[in-house]
mmCIF file of C-alpha atoms in Angstrom:
data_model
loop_
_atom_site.group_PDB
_atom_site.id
_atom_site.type_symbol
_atom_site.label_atom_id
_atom_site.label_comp_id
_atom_site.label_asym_id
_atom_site.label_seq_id
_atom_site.Cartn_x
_atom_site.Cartn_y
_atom_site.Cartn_z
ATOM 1 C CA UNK A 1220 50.056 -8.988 -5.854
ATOM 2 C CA UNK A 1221 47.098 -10.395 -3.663
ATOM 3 C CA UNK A 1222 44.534 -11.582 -5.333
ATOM 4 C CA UNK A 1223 42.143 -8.912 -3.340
ATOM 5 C CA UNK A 1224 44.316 -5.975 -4.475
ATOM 6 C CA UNK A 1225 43.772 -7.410 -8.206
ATOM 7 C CA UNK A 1226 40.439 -7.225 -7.684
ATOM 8 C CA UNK A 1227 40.159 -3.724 -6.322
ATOM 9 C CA UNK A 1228 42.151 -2.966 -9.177
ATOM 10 C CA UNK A 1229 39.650 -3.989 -11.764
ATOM 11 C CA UNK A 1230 36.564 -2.717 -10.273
ATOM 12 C CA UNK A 1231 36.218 1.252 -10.798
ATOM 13 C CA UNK A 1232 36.703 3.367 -8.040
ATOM 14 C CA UNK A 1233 32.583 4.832 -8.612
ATOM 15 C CA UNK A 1234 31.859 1.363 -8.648
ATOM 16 C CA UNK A 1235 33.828 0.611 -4.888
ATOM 17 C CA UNK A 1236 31.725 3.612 -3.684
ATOM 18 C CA UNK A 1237 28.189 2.170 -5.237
ATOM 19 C CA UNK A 1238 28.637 -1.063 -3.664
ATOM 20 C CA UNK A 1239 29.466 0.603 -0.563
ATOM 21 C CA UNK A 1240 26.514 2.725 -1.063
ATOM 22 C CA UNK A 1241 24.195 -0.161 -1.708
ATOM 23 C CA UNK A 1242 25.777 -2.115 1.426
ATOM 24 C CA UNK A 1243 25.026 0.994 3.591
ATOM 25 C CA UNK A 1244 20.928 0.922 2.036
ATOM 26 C CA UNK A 1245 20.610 -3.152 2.499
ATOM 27 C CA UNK A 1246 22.024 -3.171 6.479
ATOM 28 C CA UNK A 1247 19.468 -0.217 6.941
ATOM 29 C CA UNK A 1248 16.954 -2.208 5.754
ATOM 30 C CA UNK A 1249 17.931 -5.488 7.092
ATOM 31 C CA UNK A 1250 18.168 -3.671 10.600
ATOM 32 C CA UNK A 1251 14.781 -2.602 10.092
ATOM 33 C CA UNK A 1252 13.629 -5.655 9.346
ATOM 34 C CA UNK A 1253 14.627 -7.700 12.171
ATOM 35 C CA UNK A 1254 15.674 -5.922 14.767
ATOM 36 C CA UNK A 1255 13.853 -6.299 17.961
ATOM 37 C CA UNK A 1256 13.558 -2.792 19.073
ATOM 38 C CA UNK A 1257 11.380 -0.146 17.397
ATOM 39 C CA UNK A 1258 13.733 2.720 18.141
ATOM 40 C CA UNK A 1259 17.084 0.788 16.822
ATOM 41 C CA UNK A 1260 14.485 0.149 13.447
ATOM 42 C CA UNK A 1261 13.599 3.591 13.036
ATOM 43 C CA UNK A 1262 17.593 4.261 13.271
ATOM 44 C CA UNK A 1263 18.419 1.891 10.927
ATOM 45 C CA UNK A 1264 16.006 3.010 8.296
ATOM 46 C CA UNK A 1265 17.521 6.159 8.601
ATOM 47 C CA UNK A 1266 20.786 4.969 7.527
ATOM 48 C CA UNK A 1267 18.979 3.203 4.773
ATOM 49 C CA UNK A 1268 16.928 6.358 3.422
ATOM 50 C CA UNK A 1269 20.788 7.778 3.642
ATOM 51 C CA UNK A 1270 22.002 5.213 1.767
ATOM 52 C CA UNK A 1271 19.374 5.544 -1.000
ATOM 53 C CA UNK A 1272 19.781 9.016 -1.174
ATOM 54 C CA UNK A 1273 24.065 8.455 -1.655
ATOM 55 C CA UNK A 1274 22.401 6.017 -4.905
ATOM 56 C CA UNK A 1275 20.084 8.592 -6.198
ATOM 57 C CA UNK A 1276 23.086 10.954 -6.348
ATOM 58 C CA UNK A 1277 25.532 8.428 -8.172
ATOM 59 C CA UNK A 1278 22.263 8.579 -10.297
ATOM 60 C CA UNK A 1279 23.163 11.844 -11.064
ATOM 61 C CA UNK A 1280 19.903 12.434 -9.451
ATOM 62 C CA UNK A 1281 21.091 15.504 -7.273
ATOM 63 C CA UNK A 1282 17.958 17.356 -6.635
ATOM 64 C CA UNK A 1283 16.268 13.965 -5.855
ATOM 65 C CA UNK A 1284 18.671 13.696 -3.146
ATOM 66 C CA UNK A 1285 18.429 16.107 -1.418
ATOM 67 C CA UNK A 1286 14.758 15.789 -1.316
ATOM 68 C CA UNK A 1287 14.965 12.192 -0.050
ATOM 69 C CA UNK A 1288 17.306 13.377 2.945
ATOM 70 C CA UNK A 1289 15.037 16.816 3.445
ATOM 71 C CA UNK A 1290 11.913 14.666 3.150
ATOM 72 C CA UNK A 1291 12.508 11.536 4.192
ATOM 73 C CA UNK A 1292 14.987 12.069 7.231
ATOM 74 C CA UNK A 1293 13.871 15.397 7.875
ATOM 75 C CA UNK A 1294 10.136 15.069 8.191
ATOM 76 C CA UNK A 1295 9.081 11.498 7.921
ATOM 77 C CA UNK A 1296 11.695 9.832 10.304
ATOM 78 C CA UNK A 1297 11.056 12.093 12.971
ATOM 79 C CA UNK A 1298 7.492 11.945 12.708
ATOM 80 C CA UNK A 1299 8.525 7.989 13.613
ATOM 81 C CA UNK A 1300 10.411 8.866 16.304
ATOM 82 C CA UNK A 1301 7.618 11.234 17.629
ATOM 83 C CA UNK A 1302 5.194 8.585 17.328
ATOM 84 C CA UNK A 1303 7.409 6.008 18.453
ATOM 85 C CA UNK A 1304 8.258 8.101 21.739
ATOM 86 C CA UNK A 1305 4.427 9.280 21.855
ATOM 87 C CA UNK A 1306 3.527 5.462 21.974
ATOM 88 C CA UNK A 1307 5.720 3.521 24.207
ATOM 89 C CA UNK A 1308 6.450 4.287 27.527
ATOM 90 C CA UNK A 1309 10.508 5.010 28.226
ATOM 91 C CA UNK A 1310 10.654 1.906 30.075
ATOM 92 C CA UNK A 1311 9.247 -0.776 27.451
ATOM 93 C CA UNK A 1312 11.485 0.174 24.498
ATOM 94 C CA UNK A 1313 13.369 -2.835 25.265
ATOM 95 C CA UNK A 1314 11.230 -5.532 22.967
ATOM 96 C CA UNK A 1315 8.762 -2.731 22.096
ATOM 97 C CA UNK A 1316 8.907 -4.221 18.526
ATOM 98 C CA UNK A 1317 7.391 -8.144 18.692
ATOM 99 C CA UNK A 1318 7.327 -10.169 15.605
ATOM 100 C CA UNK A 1319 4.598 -12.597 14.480
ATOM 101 C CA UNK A 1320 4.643 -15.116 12.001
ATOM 102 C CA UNK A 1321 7.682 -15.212 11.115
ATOM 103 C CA UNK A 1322 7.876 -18.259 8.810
ATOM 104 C CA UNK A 1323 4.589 -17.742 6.406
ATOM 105 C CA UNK A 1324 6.320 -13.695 5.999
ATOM 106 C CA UNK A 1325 10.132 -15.296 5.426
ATOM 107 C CA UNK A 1326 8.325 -17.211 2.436
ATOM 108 C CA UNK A 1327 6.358 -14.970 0.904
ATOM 109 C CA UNK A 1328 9.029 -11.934 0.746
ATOM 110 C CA UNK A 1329 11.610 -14.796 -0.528
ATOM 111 C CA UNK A 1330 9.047 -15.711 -3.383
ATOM 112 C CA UNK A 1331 9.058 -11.898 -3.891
ATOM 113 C CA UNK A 1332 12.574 -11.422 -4.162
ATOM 114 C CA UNK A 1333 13.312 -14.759 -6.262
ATOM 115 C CA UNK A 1334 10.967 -13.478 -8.838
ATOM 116 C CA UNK A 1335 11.931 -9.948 -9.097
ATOM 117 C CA UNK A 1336 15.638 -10.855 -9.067
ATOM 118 C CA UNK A 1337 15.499 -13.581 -11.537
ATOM 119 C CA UNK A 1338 13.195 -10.994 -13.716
ATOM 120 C CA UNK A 1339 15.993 -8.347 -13.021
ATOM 121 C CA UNK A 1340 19.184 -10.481 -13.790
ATOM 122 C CA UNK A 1341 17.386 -13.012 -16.594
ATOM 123 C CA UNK A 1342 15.726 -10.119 -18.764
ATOM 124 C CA UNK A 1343 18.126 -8.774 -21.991
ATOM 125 C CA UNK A 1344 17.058 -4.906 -21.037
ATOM 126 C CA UNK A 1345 17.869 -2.338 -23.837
ATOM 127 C CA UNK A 1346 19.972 0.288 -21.964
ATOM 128 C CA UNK A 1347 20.993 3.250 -23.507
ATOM 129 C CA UNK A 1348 24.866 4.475 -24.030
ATOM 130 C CA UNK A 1349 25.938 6.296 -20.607
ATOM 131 C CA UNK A 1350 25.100 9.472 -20.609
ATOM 132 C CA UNK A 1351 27.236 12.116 -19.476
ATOM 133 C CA UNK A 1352 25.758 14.075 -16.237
ATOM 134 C CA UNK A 1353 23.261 16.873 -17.094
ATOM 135 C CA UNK A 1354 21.645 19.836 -15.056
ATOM 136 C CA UNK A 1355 18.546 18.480 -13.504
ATOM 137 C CA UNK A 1356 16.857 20.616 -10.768
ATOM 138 C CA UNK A 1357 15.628 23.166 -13.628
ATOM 139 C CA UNK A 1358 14.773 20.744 -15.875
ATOM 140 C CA UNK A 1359 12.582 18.952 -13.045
ATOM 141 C CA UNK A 1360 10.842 22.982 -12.038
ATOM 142 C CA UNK A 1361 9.844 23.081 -15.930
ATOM 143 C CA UNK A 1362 8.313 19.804 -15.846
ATOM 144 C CA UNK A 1363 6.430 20.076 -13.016
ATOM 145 C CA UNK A 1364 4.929 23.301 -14.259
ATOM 146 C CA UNK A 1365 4.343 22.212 -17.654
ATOM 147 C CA UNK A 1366 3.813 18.422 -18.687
ATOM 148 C CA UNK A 1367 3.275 17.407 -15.112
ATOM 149 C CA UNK A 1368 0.903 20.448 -14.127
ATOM 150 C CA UNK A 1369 -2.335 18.491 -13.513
ATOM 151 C CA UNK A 1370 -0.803 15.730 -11.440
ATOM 152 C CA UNK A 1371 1.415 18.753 -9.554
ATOM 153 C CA UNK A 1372 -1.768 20.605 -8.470
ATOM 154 C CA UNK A 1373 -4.150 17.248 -7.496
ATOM 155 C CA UNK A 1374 -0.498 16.311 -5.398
ATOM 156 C CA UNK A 1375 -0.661 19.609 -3.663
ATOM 157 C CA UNK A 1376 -4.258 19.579 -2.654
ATOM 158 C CA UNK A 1377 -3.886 15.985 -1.604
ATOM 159 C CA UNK A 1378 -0.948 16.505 0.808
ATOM 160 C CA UNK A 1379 -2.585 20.047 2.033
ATOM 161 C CA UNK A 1380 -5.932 17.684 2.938
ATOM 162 C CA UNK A 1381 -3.684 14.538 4.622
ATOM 163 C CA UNK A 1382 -2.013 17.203 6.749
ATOM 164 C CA UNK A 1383 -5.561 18.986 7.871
ATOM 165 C CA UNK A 1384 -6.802 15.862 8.613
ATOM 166 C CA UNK A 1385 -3.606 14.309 10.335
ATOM 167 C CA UNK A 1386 -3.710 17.007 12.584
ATOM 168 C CA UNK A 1387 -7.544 17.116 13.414
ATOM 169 C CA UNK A 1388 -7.017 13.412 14.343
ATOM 170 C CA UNK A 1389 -3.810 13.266 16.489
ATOM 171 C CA UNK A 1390 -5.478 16.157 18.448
ATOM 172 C CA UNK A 1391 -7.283 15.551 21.981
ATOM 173 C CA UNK A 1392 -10.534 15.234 21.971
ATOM 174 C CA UNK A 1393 -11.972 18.679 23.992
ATOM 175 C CA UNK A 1394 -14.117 17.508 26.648
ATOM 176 C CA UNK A 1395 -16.762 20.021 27.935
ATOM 177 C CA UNK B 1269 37.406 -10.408 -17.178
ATOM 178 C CA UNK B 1270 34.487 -12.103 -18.001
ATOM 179 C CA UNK B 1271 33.464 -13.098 -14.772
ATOM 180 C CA UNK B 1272 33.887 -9.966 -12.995
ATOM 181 C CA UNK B 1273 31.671 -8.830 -14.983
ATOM 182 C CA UNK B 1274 29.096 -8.679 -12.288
ATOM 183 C CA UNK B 1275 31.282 -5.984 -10.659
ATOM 184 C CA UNK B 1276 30.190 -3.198 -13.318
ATOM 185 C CA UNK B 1277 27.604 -1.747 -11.828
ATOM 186 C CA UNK B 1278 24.649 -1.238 -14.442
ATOM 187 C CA UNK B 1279 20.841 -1.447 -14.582
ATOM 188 C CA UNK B 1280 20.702 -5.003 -12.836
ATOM 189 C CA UNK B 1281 22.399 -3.974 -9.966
ATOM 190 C CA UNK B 1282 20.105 -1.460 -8.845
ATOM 191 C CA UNK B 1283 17.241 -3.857 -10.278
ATOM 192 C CA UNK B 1284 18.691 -6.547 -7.467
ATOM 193 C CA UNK B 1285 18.869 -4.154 -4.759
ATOM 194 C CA UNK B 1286 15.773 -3.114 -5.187
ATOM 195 C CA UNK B 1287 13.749 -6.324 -5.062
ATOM 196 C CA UNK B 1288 15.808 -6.647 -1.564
ATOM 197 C CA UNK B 1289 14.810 -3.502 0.097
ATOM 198 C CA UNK B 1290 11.305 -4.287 -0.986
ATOM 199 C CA UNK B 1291 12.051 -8.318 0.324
ATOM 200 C CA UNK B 1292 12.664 -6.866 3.188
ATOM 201 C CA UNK B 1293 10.064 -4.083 3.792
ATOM 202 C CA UNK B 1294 7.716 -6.872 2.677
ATOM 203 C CA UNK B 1295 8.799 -8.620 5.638
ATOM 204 C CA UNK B 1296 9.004 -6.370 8.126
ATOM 205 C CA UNK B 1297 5.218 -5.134 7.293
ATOM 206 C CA UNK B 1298 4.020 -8.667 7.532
ATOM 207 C CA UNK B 1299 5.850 -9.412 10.751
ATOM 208 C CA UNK B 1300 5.252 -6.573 12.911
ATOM 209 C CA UNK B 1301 2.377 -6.267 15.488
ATOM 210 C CA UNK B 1302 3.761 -2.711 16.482
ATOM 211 C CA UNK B 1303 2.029 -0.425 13.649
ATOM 212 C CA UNK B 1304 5.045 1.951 13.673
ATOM 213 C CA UNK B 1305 7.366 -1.028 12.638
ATOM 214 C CA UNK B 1306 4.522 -1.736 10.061
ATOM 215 C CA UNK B 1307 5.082 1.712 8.447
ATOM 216 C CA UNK B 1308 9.029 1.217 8.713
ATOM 217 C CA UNK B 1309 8.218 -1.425 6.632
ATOM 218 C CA UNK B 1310 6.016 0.590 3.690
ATOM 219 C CA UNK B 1311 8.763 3.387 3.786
ATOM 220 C CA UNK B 1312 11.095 0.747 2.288
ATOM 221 C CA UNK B 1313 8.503 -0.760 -0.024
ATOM 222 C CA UNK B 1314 8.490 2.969 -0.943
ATOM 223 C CA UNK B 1315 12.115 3.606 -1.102
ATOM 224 C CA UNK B 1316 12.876 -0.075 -3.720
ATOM 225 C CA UNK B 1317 10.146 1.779 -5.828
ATOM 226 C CA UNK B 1318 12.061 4.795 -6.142
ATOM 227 C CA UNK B 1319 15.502 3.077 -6.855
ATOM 228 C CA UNK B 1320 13.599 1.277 -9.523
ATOM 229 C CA UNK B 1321 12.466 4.254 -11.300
ATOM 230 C CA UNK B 1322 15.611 6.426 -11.321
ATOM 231 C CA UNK B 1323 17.303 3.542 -12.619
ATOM 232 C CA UNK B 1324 15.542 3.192 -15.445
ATOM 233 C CA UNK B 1325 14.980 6.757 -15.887
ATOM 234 C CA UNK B 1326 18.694 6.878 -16.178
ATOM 235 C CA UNK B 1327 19.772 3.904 -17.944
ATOM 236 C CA UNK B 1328 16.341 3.397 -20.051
ATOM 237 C CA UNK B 1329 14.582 6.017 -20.895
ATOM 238 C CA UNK B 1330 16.986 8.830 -20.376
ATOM 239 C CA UNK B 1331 15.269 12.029 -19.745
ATOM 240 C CA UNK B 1332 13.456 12.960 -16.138
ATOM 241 C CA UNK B 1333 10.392 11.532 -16.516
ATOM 242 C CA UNK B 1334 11.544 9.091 -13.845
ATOM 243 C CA UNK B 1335 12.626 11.413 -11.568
ATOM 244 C CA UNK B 1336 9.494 13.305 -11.539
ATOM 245 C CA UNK B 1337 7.361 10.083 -10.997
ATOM 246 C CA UNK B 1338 9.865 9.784 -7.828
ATOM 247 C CA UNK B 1339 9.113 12.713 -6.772
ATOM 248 C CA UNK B 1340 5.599 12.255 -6.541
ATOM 249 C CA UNK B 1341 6.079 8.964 -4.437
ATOM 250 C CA UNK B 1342 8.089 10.833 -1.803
ATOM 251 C CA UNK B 1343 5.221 13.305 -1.214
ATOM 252 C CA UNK B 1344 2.884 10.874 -1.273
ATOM 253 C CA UNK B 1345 5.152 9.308 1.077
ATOM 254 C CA UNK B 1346 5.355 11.717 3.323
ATOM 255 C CA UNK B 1347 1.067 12.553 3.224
ATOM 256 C CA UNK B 1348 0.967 8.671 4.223
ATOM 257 C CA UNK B 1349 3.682 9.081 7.042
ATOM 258 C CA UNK B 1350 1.281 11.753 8.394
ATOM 259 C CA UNK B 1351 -2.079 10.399 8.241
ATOM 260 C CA UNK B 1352 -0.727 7.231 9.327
ATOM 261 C CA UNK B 1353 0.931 7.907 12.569
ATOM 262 C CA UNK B 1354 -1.942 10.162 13.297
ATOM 263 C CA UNK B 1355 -4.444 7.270 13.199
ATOM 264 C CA UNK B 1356 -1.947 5.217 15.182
ATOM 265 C CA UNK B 1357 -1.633 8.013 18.438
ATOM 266 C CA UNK B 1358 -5.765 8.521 17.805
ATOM 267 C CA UNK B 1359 -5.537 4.387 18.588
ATOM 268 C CA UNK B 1360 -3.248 4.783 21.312
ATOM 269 C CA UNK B 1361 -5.566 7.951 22.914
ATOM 270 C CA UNK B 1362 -8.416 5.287 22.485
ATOM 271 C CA UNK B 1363 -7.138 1.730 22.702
ATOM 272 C CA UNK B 1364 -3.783 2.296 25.124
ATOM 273 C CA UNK B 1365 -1.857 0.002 22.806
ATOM 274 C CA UNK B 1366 -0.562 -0.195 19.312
ATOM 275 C CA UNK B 1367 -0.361 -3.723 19.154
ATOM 276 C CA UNK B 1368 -2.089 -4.764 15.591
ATOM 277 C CA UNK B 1369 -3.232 -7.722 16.859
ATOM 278 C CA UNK B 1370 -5.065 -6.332 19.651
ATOM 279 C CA UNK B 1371 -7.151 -3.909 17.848
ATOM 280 C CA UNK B 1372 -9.678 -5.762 17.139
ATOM 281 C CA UNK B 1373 -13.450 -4.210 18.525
ATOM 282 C CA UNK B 1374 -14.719 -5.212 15.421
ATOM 283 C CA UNK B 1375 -14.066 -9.058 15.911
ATOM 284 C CA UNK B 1376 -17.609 -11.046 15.550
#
């Protein structure tokens, strides 16, 4: 037997699809992260808000799921592409995304990423046994109306206000 | 087996991949001029935040707590999304450019 089959072998099959998962999340955001055009960005962080959602599920997060993709590429992505079409004329999209500083950024997000992996790999953190998977979108409803009540209600207000306001500034001015 | 080890996906796996995405949203809001590609880059600061705490929701603390806190994030999230790109068309009404670098009346 190949060595490759052996290893396929040994790693669980819900393991194959998280790694999968997590490649899908990490090209999204490396695509977003360097590529040139703004419209092949906002594409790619689409398939990395997809591939965070497919982790949130193997979380046995469900209902956080399917927020993320109702959310996140439902509303928030094509808000991007709105203002991304609403800002660029058709015929600059090529290089409509210009990079500065390149070298100063490449450091400091490398510092940021040496320290928070070597904190993530290096530190001895007391997991609990796995857990079979339990109901959670009810469980979540009580919460919220409960032991989360406050924060709930101040949440609701504030996204009620950003949306007023969002749309009293994106409006044109009326000129008399 | 030892050394496949790393294979079995647990709590440091999703701790790794999460100090990536935000690596990498750190990045891409440090290198952008365009201000849309600067709020790519905050969705995925965002997004590493939220691995983070379902992770540990499900592998520390148990419970929902975690998800809950998530939860919050994506609607905060999406309130920032909003107000956001409507500052950035009210500065392209005004300015005729999104260009971060350009923006700057306020110089001197």
């Amino acid at each position: 037997m190949s060595p490759v089959a052996d290893v396929f072998e040994i790693i669980r099959l819900s393991d194959q699809v998280w790694f999968l998962f997590a490649t899908l999340a990490v090209v999204g955001g490396a695509g977003a992260a360097f590529s040139r055009n703004l419209v092949y960005s906002a594409f790619a962080l689409l398939a990395a808000l997809f591939g965070v959602a497919a982790l949130f599920a193997w979380l046995s997060a469900d209902y956080l799921a399917i927020t993320q993709l109702i959310v996140y590429v439902g509303g928030i992505l094509v808000l991007f592409l709105f203002a991304v079409m609403l800002t660029n004329r058709i015929t600059e999209v090529e290089g409509s995304n210009p990079i500065v500083g390149y070298k100063p950024a490449a450091a400091v997000s490398l510092g940021v990423f040496g320290m928070l992996a070597y904190v993530a790999v290096s530190t001895d953190w007391k997991t609990l046994p796995v857990t079979s998977r339990f109901e959670t979108t009810a469980p979540i409803g009580d919460m919220l109306l409960s032991t989360y009540l406050l924060p709930f209600e101040i949440l609701s207000v504030v996204i009620l206000g950003a949306l007023v306001g969002a749309v009293v500034m994106a409006r044109k001015e009326m000129k008399n | 087996m030892d050394q496949l080890a790393i294979l079995q996906v647990g709590l440091k796996h999703f701790l790794f991949l999460a100090a990536l995405l935000f690596a990498l949203g750190t990045y891409t809001v440090l290198t952008r001029r365009n201000a849309v590609g600067v709020l790519i880059g905050v969705e995925l600061v965002l997004n590493a935040a939220n691995i983070n705490l379902v992770a540990f929701s499900h592998y520390v603390t148990g419970g929902l707590a975690g998800h809950v806190f998530a939860l919050f994030v994506i609607v905060i999230a999406a309130a920032e999304a909003a107000i956001a790109l409507a500052i950035v068309l009210s500065i392209f009404q005004n300015f005729k450019t999104i260009d971060a670098t350009k923006i700057d009346v306020m110089r001197n």
